[in-house]
PDB file of C-alpha atoms in Angstrom:
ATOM      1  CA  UNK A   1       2.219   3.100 -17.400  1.00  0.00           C
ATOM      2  CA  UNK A   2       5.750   1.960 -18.094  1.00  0.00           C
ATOM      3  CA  UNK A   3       7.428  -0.862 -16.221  1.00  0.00           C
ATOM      4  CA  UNK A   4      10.325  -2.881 -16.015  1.00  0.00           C
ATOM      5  CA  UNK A   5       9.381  -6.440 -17.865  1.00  0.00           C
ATOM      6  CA  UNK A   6      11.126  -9.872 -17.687  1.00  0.00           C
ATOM      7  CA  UNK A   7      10.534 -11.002 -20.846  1.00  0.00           C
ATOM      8  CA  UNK A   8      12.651 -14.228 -20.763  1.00  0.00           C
ATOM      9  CA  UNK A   9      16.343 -15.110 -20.039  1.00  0.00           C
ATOM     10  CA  UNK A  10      18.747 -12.041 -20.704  1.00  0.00           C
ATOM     11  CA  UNK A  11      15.872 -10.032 -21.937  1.00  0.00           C
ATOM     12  CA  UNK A  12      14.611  -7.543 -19.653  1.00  0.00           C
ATOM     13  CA  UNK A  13      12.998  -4.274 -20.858  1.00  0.00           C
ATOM     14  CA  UNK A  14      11.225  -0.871 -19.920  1.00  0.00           C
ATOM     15  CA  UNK A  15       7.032  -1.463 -21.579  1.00  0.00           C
ATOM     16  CA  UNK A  16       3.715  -0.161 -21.380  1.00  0.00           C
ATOM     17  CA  UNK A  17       1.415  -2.111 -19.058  1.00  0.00           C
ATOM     18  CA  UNK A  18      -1.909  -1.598 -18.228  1.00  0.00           C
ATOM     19  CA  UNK A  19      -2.479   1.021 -15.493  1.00  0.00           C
ATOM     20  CA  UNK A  20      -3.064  -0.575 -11.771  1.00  0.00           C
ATOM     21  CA  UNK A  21      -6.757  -1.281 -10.822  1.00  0.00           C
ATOM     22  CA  UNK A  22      -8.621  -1.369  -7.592  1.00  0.00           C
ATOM     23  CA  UNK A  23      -9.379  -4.596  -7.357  1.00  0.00           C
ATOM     24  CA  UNK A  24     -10.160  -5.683  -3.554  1.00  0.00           C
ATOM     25  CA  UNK A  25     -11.422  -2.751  -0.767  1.00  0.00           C
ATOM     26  CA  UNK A  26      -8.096  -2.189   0.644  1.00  0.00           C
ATOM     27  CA  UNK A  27      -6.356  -1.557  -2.573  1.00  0.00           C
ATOM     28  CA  UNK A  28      -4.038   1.128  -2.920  1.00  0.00           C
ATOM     29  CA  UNK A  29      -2.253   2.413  -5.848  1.00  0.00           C
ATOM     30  CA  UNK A  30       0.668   4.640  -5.186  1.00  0.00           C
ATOM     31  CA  UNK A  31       2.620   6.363  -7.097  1.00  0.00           C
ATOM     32  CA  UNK A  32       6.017   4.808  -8.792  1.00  0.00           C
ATOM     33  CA  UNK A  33       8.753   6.809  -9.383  1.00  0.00           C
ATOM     34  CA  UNK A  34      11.980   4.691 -10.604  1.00  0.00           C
ATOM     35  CA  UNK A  35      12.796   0.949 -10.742  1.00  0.00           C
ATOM     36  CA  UNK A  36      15.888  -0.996 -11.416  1.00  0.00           C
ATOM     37  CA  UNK A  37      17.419  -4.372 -11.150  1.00  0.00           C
ATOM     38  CA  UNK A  38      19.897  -4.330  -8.125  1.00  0.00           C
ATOM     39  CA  UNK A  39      22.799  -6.942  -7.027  1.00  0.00           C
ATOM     40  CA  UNK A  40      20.261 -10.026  -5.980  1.00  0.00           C
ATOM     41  CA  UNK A  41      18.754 -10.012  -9.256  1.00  0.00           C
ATOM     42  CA  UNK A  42      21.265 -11.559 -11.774  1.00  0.00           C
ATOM     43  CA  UNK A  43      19.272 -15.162 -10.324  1.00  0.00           C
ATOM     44  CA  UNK A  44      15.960 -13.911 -12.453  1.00  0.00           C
ATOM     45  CA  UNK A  45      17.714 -12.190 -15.226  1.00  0.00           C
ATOM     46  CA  UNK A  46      20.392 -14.793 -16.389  1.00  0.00           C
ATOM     47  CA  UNK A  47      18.534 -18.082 -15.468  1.00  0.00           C
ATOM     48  CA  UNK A  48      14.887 -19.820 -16.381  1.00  0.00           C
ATOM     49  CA  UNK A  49      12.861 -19.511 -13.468  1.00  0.00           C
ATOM     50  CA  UNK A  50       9.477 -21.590 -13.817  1.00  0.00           C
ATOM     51  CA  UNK A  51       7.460 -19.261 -12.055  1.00  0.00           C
ATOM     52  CA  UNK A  52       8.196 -16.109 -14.156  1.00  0.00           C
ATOM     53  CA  UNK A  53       6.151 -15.296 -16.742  1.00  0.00           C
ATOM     54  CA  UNK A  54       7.071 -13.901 -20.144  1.00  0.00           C
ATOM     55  CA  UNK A  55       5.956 -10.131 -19.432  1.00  0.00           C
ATOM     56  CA  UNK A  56       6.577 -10.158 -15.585  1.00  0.00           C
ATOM     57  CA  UNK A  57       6.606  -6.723 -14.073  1.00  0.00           C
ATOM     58  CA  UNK A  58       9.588  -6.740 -11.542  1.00  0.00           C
ATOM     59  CA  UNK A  59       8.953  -4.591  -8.936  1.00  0.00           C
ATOM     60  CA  UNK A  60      12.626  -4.701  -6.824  1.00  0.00           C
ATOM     61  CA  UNK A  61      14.199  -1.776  -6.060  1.00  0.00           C
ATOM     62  CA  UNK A  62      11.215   0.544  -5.945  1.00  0.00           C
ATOM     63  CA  UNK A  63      11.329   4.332  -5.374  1.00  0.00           C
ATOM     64  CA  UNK A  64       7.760   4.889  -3.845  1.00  0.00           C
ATOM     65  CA  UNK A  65       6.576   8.932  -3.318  1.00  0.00           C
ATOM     66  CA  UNK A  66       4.147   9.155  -1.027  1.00  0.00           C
ATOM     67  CA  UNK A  67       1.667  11.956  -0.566  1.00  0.00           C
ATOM     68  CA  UNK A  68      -0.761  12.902   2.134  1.00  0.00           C
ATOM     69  CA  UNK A  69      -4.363  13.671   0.771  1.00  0.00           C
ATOM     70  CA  UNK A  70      -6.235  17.100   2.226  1.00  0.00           C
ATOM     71  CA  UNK A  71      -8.662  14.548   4.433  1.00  0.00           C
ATOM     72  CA  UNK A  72      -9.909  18.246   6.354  1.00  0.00           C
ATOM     73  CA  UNK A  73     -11.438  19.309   2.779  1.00  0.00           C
ATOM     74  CA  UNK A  74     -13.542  16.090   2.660  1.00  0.00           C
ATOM     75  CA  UNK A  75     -14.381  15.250   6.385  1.00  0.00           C
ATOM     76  CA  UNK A  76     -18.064  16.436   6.055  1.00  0.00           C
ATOM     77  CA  UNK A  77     -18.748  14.837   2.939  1.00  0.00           C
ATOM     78  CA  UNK A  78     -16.901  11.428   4.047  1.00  0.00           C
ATOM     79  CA  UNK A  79     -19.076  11.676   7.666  1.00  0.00           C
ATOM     80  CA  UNK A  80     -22.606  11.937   5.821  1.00  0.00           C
ATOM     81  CA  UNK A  81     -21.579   8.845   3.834  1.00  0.00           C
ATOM     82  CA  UNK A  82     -20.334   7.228   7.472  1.00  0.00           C
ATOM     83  CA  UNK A  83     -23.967   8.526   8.832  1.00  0.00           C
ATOM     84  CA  UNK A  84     -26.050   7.230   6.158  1.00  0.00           C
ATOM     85  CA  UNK A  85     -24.014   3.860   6.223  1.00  0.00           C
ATOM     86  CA  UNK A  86     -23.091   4.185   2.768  1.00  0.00           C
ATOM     87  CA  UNK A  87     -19.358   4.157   4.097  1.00  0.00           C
ATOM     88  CA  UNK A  88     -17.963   1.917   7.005  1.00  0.00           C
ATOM     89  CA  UNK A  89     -14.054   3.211   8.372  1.00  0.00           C
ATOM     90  CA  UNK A  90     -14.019   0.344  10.952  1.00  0.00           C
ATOM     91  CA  UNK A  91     -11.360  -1.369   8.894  1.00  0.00           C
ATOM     92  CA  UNK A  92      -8.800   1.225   9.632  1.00  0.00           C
ATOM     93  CA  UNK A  93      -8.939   0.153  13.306  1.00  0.00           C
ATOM     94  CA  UNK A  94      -7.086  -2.200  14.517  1.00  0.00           C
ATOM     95  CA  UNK A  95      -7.289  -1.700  18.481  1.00  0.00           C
ATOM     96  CA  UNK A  96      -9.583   0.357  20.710  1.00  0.00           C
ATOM     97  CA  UNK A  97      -8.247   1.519  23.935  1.00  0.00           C
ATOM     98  CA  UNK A  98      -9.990   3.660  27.079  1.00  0.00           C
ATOM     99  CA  UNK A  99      -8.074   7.031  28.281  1.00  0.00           C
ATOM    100  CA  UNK A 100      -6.596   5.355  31.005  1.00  0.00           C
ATOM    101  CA  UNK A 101      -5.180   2.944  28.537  1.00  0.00           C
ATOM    102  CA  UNK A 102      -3.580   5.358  26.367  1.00  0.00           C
ATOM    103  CA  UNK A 103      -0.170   4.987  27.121  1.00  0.00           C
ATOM    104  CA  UNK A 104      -0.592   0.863  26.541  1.00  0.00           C
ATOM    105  CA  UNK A 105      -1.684   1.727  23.213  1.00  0.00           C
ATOM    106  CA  UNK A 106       0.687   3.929  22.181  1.00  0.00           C
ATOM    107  CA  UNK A 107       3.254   1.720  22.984  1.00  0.00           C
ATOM    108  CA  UNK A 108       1.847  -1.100  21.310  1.00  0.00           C
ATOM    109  CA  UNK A 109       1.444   1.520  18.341  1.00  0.00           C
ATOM    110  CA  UNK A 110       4.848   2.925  18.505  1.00  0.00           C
ATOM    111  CA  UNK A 111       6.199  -0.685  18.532  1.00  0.00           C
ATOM    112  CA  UNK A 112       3.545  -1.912  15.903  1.00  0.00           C
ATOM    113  CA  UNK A 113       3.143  -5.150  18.534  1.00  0.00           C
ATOM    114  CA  UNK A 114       0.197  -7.166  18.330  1.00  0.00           C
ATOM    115  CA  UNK A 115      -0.063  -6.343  15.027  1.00  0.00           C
ATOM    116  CA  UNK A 116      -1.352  -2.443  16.089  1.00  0.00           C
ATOM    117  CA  UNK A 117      -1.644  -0.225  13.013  1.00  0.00           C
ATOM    118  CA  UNK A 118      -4.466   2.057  13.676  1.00  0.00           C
ATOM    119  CA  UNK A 119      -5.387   2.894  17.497  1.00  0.00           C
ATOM    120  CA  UNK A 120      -8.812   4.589  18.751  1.00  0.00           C
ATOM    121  CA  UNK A 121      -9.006   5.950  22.438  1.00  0.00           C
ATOM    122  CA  UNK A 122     -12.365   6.385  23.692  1.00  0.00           C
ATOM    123  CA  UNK A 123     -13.329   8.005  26.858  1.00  0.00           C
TER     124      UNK A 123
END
């Protein structure tokens, strides 16, 4: 892939990098569209920092596309993996409500309080 490299002071420049792995279970790569510099980086550009690296992928100013997979197409196949325990989802949910306390959760979704990212309402 290409990316925007710090290579050292005043020396910034578009290179090939290895392509992203998947390197821990919730690992995502997405899909990069554009990068640049931007206002707040002259700091990294003009000046040693000791933490940067020669080679230093800056990743400011991002354009991310995002795209939603067809999950319909694979729900069969993904629940026989669930079934045979060869797959476990419970990592996507973060709080499990009752009916009754639906509206609680959506709130706490809506307002992503109590760090609520993935709600499951069971009756």
């Amino acid at each position: 892939m290409r990316a925007l490299c710090w290579n050292g002071v005043n020396d910034l420049r578009v290179e090939t990098v290895p392509d992203p792995e998947i390197v821990n279970p919730h690992d995502a790569i997405l899909r990069v569209t554009m990068s640049a510099t931007c206002g707040s980086d002259p700091h990294f550009i003009d000046s040693y920092l000791p933490t940067m690296k020669p080679g230093a992928i800056i990743n400011k100013g991002l354009t991310l596309r995002t795209a939603q997979q067809h999950g319909q197409k694979y729900m069969h196949r993904l629940r026989e993996h669930v079934v045979k325990g060869e797959l476990d989802p419970s990592f996507l949910t973060t709080h499990r409500f009752s009916l009754e306390d639906a509206p609680k959760g959506y709130e706490l979704f809506k307002k992503k309080e109590d760090g609520c990212g993935r709600a499951v309402f069971t009756s």
